PDB file of C-alpha atoms in Angstrom:
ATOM      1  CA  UNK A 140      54.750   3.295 -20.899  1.00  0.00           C
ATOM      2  CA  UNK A 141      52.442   2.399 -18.087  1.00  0.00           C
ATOM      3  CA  UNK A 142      50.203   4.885 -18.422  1.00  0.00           C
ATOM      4  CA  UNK A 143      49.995   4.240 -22.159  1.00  0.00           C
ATOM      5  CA  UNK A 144      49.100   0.668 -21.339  1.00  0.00           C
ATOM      6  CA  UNK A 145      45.971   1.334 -18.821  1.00  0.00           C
ATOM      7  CA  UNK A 146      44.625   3.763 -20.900  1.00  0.00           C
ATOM      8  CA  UNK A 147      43.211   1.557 -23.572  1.00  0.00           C
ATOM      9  CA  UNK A 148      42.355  -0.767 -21.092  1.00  0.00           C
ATOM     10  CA  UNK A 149      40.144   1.616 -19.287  1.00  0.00           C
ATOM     11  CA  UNK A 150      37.991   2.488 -22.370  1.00  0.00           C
ATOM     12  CA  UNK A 151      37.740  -0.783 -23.933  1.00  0.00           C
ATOM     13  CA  UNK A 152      36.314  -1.793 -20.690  1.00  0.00           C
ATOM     14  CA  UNK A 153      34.425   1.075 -20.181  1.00  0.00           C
ATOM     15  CA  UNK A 154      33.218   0.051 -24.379  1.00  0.00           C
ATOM     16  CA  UNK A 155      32.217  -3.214 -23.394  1.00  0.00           C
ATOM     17  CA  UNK A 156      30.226  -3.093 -20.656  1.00  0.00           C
ATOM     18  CA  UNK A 157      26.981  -5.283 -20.351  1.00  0.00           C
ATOM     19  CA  UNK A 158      23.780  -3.270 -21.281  1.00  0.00           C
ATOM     20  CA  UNK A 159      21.269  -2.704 -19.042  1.00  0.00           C
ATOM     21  CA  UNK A 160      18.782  -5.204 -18.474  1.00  0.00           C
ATOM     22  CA  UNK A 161      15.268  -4.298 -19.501  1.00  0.00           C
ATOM     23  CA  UNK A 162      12.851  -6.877 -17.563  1.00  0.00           C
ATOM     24  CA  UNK A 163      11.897  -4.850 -15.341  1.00  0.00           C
ATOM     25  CA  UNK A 164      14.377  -6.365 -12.637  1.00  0.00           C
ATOM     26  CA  UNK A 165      16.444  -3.132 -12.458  1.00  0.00           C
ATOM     27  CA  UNK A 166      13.133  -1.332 -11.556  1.00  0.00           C
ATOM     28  CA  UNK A 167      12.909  -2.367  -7.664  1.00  0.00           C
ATOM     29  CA  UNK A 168      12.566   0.332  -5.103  1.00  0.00           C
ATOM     30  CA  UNK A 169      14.515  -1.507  -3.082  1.00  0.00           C
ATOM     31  CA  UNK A 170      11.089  -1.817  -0.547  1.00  0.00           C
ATOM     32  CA  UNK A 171      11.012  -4.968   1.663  1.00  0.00           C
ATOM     33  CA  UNK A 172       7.338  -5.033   0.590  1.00  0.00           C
ATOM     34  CA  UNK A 173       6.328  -8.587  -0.988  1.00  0.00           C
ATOM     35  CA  UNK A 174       6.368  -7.997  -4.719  1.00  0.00           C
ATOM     36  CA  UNK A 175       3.059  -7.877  -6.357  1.00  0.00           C
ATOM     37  CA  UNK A 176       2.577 -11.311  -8.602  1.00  0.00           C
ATOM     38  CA  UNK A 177       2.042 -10.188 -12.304  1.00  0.00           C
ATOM     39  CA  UNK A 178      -1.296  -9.330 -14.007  1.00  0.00           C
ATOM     40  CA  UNK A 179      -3.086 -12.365 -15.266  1.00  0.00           C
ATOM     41  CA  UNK A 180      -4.363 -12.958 -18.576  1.00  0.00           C
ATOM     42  CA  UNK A 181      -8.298 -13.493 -18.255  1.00  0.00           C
ATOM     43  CA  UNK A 182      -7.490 -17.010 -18.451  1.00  0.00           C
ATOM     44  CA  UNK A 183      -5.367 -17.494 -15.867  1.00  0.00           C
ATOM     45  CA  UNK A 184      -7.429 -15.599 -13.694  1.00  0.00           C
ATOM     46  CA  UNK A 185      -9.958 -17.470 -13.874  1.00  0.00           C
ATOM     47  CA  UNK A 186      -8.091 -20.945 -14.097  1.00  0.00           C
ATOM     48  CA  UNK A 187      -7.092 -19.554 -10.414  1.00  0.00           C
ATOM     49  CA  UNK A 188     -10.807 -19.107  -9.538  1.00  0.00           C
ATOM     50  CA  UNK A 189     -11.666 -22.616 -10.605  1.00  0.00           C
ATOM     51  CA  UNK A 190      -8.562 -24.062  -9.000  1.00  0.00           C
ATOM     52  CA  UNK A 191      -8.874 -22.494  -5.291  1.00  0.00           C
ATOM     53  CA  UNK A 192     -12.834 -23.331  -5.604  1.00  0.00           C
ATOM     54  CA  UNK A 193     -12.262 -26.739  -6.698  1.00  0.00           C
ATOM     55  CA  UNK A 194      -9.858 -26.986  -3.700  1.00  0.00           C
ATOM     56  CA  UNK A 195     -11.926 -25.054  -1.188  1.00  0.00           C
ATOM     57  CA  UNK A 196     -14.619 -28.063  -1.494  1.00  0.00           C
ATOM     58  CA  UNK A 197     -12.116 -30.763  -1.438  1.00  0.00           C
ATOM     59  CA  UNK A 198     -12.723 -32.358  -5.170  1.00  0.00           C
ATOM     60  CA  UNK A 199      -9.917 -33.932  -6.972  1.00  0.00           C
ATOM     61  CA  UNK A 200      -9.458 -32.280 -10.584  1.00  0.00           C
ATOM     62  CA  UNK A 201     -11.373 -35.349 -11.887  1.00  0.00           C
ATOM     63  CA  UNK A 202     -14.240 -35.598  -9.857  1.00  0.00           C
ATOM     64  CA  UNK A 203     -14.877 -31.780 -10.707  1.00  0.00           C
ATOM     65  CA  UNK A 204     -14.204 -32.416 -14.650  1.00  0.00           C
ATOM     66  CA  UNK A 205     -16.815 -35.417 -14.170  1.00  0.00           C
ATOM     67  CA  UNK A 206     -19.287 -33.568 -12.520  1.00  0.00           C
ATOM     68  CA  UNK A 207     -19.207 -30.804 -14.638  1.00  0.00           C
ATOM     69  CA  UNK A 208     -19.242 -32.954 -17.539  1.00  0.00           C
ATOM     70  CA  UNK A 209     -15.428 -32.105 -19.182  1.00  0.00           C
ATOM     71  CA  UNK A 210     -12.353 -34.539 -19.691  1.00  0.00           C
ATOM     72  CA  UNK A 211      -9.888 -34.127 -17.098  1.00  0.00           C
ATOM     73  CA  UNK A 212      -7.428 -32.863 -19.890  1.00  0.00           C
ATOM     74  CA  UNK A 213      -9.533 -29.850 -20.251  1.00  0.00           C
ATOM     75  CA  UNK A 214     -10.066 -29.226 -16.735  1.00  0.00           C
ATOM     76  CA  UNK A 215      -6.000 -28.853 -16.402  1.00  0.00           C
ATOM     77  CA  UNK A 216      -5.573 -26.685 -19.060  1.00  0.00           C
ATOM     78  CA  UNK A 217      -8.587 -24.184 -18.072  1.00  0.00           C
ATOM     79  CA  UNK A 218      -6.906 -24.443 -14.453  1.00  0.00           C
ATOM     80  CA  UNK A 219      -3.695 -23.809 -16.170  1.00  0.00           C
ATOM     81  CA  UNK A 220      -4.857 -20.622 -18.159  1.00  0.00           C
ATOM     82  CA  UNK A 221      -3.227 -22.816 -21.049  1.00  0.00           C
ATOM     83  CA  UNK A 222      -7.118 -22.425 -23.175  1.00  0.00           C
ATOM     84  CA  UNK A 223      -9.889 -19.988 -23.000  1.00  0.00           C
ATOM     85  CA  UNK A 224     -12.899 -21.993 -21.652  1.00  0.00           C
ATOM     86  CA  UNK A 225     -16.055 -21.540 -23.929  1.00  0.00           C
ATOM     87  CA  UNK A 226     -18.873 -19.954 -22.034  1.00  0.00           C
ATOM     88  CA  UNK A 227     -20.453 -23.925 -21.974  1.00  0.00           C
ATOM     89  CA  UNK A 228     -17.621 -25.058 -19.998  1.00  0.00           C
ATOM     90  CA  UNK A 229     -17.714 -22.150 -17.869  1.00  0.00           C
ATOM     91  CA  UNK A 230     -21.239 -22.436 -17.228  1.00  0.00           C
ATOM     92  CA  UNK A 231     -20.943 -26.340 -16.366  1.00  0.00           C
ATOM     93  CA  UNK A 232     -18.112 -25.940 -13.706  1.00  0.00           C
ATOM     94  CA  UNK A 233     -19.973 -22.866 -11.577  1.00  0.00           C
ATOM     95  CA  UNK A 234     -23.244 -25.011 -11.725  1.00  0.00           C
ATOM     96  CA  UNK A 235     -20.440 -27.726 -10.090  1.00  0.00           C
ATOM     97  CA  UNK A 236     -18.848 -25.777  -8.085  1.00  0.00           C
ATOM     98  CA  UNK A 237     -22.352 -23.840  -7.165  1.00  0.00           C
ATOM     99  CA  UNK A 238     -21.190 -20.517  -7.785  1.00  0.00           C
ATOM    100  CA  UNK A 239     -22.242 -17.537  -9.918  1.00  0.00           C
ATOM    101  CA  UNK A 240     -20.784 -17.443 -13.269  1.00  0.00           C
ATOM    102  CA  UNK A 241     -19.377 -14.216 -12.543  1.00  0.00           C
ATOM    103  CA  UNK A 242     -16.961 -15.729  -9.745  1.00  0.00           C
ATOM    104  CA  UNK A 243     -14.781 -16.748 -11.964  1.00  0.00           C
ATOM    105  CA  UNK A 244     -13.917 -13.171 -13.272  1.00  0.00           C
ATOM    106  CA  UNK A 245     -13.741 -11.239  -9.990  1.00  0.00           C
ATOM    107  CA  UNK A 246      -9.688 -11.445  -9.287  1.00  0.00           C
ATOM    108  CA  UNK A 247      -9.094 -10.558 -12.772  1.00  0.00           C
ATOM    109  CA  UNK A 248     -11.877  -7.756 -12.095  1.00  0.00           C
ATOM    110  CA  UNK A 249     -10.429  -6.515  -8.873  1.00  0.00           C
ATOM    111  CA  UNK A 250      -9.441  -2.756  -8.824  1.00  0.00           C
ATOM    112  CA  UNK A 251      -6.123  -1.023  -6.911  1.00  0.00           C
ATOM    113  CA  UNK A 252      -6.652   1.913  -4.659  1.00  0.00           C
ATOM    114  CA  UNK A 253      -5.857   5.041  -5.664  1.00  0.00           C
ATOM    115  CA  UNK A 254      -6.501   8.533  -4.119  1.00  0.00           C
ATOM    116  CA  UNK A 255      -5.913  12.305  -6.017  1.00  0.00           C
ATOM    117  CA  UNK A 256      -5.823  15.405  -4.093  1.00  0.00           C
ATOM    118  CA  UNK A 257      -4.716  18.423  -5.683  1.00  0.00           C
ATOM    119  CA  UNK A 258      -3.162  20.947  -4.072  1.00  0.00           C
ATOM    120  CA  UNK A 259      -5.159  22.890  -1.357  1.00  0.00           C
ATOM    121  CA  UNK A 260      -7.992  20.002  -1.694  1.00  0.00           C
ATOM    122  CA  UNK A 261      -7.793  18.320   0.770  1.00  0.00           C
ATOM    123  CA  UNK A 262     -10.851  17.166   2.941  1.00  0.00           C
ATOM    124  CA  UNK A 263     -10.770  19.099   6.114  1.00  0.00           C
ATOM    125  CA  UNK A 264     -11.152  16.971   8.934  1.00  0.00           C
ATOM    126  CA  UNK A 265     -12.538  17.290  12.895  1.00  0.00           C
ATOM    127  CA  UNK A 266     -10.383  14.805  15.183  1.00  0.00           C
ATOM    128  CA  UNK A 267      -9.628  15.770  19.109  1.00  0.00           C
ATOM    129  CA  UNK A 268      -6.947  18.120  18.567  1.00  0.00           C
ATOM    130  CA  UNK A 269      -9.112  20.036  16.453  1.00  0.00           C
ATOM    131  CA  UNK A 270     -10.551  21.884  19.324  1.00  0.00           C
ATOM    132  CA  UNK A 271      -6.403  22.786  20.572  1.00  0.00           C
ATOM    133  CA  UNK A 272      -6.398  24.694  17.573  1.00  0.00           C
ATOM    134  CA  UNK A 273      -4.791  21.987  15.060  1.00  0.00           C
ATOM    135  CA  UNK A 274      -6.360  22.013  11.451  1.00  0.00           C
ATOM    136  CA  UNK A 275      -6.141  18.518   9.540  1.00  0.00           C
ATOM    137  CA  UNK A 276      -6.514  18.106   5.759  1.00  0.00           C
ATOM    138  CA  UNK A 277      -7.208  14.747   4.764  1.00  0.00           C
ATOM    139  CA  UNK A 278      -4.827  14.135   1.491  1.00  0.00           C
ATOM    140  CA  UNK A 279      -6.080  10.439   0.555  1.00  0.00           C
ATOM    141  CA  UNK A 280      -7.555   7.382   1.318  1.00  0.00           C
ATOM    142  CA  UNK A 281      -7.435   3.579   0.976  1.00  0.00           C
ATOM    143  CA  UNK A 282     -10.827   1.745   0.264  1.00  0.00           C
ATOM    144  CA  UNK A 283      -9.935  -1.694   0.405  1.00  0.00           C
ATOM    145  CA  UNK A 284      -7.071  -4.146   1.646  1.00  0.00           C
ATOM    146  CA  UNK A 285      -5.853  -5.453   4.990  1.00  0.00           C
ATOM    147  CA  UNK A 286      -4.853  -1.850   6.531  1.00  0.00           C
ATOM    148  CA  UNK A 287      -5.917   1.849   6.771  1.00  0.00           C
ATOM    149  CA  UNK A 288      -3.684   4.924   5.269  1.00  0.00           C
ATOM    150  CA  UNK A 289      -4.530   8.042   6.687  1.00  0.00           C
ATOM    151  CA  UNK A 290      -2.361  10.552   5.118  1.00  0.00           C
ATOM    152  CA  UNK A 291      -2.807  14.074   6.856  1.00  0.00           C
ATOM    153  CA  UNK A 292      -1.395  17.879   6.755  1.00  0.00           C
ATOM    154  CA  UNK A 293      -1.707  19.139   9.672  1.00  0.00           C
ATOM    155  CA  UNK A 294      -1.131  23.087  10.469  1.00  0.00           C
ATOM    156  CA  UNK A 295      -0.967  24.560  13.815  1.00  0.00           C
ATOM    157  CA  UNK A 296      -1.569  28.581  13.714  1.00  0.00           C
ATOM    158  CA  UNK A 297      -0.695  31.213  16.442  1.00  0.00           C
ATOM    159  CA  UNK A 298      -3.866  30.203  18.044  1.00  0.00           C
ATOM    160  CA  UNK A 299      -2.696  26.361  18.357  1.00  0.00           C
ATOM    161  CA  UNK A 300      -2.448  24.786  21.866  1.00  0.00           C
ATOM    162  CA  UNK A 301      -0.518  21.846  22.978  1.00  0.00           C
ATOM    163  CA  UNK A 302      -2.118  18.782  23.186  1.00  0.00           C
ATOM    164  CA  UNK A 303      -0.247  15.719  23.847  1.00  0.00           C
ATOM    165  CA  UNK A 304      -3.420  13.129  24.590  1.00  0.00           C
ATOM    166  CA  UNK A 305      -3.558  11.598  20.860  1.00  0.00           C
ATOM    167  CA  UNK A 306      -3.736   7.867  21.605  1.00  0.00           C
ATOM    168  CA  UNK A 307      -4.745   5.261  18.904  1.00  0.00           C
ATOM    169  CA  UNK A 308      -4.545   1.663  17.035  1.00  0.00           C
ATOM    170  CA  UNK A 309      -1.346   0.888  14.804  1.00  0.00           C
ATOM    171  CA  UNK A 310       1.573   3.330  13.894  1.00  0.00           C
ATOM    172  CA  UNK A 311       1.995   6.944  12.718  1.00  0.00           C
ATOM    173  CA  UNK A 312       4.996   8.712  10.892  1.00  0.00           C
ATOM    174  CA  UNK A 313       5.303  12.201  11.234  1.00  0.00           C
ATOM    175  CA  UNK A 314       7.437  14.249   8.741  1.00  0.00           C
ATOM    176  CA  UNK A 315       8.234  18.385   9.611  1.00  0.00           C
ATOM    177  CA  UNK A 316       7.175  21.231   7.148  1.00  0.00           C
ATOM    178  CA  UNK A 317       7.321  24.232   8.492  1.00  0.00           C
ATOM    179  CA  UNK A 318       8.041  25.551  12.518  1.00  0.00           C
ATOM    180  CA  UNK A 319       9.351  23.655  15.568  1.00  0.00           C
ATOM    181  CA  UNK A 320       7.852  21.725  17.556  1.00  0.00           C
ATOM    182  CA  UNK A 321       9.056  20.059  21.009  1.00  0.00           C
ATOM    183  CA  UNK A 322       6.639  16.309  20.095  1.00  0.00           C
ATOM    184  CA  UNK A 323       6.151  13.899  23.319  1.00  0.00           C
ATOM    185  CA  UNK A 324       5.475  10.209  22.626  1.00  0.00           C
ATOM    186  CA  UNK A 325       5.228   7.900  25.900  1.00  0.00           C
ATOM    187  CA  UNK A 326       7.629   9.426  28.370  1.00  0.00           C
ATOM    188  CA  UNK A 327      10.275  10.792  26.059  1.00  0.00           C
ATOM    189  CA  UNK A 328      10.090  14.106  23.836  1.00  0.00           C
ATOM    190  CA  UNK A 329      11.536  14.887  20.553  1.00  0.00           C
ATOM    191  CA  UNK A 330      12.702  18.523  18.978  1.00  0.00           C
ATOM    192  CA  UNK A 331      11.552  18.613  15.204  1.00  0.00           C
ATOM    193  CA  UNK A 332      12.103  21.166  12.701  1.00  0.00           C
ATOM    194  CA  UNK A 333      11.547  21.082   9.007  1.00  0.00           C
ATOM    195  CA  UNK A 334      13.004  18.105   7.498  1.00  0.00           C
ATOM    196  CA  UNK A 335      12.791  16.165  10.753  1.00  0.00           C
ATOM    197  CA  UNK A 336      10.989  13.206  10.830  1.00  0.00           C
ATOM    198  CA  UNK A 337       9.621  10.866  13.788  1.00  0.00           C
ATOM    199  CA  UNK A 338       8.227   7.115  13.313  1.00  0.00           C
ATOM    200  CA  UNK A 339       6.194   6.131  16.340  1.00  0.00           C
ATOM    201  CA  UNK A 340       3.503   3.323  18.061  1.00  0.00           C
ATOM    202  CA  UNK A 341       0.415   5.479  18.286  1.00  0.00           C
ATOM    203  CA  UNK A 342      -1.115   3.487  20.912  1.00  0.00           C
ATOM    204  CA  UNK A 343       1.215   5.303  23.624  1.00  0.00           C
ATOM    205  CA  UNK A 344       0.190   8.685  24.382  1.00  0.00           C
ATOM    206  CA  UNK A 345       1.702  11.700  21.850  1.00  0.00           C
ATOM    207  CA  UNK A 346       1.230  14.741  20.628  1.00  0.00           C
ATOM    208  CA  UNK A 347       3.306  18.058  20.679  1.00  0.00           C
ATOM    209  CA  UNK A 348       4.113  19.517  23.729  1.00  0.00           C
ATOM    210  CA  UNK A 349       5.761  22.779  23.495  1.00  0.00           C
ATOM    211  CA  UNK A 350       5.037  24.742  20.069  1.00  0.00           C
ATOM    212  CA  UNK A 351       8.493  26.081  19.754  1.00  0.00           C
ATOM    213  CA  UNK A 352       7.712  27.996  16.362  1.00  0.00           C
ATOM    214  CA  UNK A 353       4.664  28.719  14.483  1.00  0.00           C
ATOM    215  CA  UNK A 354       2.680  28.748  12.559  1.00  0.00           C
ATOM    216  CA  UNK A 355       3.928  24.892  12.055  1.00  0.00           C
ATOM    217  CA  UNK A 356       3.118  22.140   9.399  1.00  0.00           C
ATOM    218  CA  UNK A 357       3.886  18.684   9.289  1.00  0.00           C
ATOM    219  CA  UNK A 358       2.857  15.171   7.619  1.00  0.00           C
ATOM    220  CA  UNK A 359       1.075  12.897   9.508  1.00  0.00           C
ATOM    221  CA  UNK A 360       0.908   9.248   8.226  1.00  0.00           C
ATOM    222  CA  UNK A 361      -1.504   6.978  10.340  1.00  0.00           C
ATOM    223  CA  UNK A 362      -1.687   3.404   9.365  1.00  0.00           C
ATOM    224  CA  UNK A 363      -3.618   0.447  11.496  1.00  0.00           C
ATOM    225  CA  UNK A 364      -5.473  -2.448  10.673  1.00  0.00           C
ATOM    226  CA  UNK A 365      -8.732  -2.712   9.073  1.00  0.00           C
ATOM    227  CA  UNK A 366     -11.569  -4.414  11.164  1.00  0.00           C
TER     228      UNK A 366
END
């Protein structure tokens, strides 16, 4: 009689439960990365522009509607993205503001990185351990933003050498392909083999140190600040 009880239990439950939401919440990667803010409409974009220009220069939201010759209604709403300024209005507030017209467009303008290498394309690159015998393959690139991505594969053949001098700005993450490899970082070393991975400040001195099985390949991921 128990069992006979659970049992429909268990499926109406099972029936009834809630459907999965679908805005976008369930869709995290679970990265403790800042979220990126959502895409703007034109109009809020450049409500922004008008807002953090009006602010840059210290002017109350009145003083800029007066100079540029709108009601103080309209300058909220176009700061608001609530109305699509006419190309007048738009006009008035960068002679105001004394800024090209095209200002106003350039965050909703802005483009996102983003690098394609196919397989076996990769730009071949010279850096000091080239000359040990390691072989680097640049496999993208960032353009823009606060930091540098250097995303290598790096090979070491039977003619590789040690070399254990690499020394450099900001952090690299190394990931194992292929071979083993016995990888010194400051005064401590590390035995990697495929699958292994190693997370490191590149401004102590690293590199590998005994090149336990070859040929060897491995990830390198080198990120630092942009000057």
């Amino acid at each position: 009689m128990a069992r006979g009880n659970l049992a429909p239990k268990a499926r109406k439950s099972k029936l009834h439960a809630p459907a999965p939401k679908r805005d976008g919440s369930a869709l995290k990667t679970g990265s403790l990365a800042p979220q990126p803010a959502a895409s703007l409409s034109i109009a809020e974009a450049i409500g922004t522009q008008v807002r953090n220009l009006r602010r840059k220069l210290d002017l109350t939201g009145a003083e800029l509607a007066d100079q540029a010759g709108l009601s103080a209604g309209m300058l909220s709403k176009i700061e608001n993205g609530a109305v699509s300024a006419s190309i007048d209005s738009l006009e008035a507030l960068a002679r105001a503001l004394n800024v090209p017209l095209t200002t106003f467009f350039a965050s909703y303008e802005e483009q996102r990185d983003c690098s394609h290498v196919r397989a076996g394309q990769g730009v071949t690159i010279e850096r000091r351990g080239t000359k040990a015998g390691h072989q680097y393959q640049l496999l993208g690139h960032s353009i823009s933003g606060e930091v540098v991505v250097e995303p290598y594969l790096i090979t070491l053949t039977e003619e590789a050498k040690p070399y254990t001098m690499f020394q450099h700005a900001g952090v690299e993450f190394i990931y194992m392909l292929t071979g083993k490899v016995l990888y010194r970082h400051a005064d401590k070393a590390y035995p990697l083999a495929a699958g292994d991975a190693l997370f490191f400040d590149a401004a102590a001195l690293h590199g590998p140190e005994e090149l336990t099985k070859l040929p060897m390949t491995y990830l390198s991921i080198i990120i630092y600040p942009r000057t």
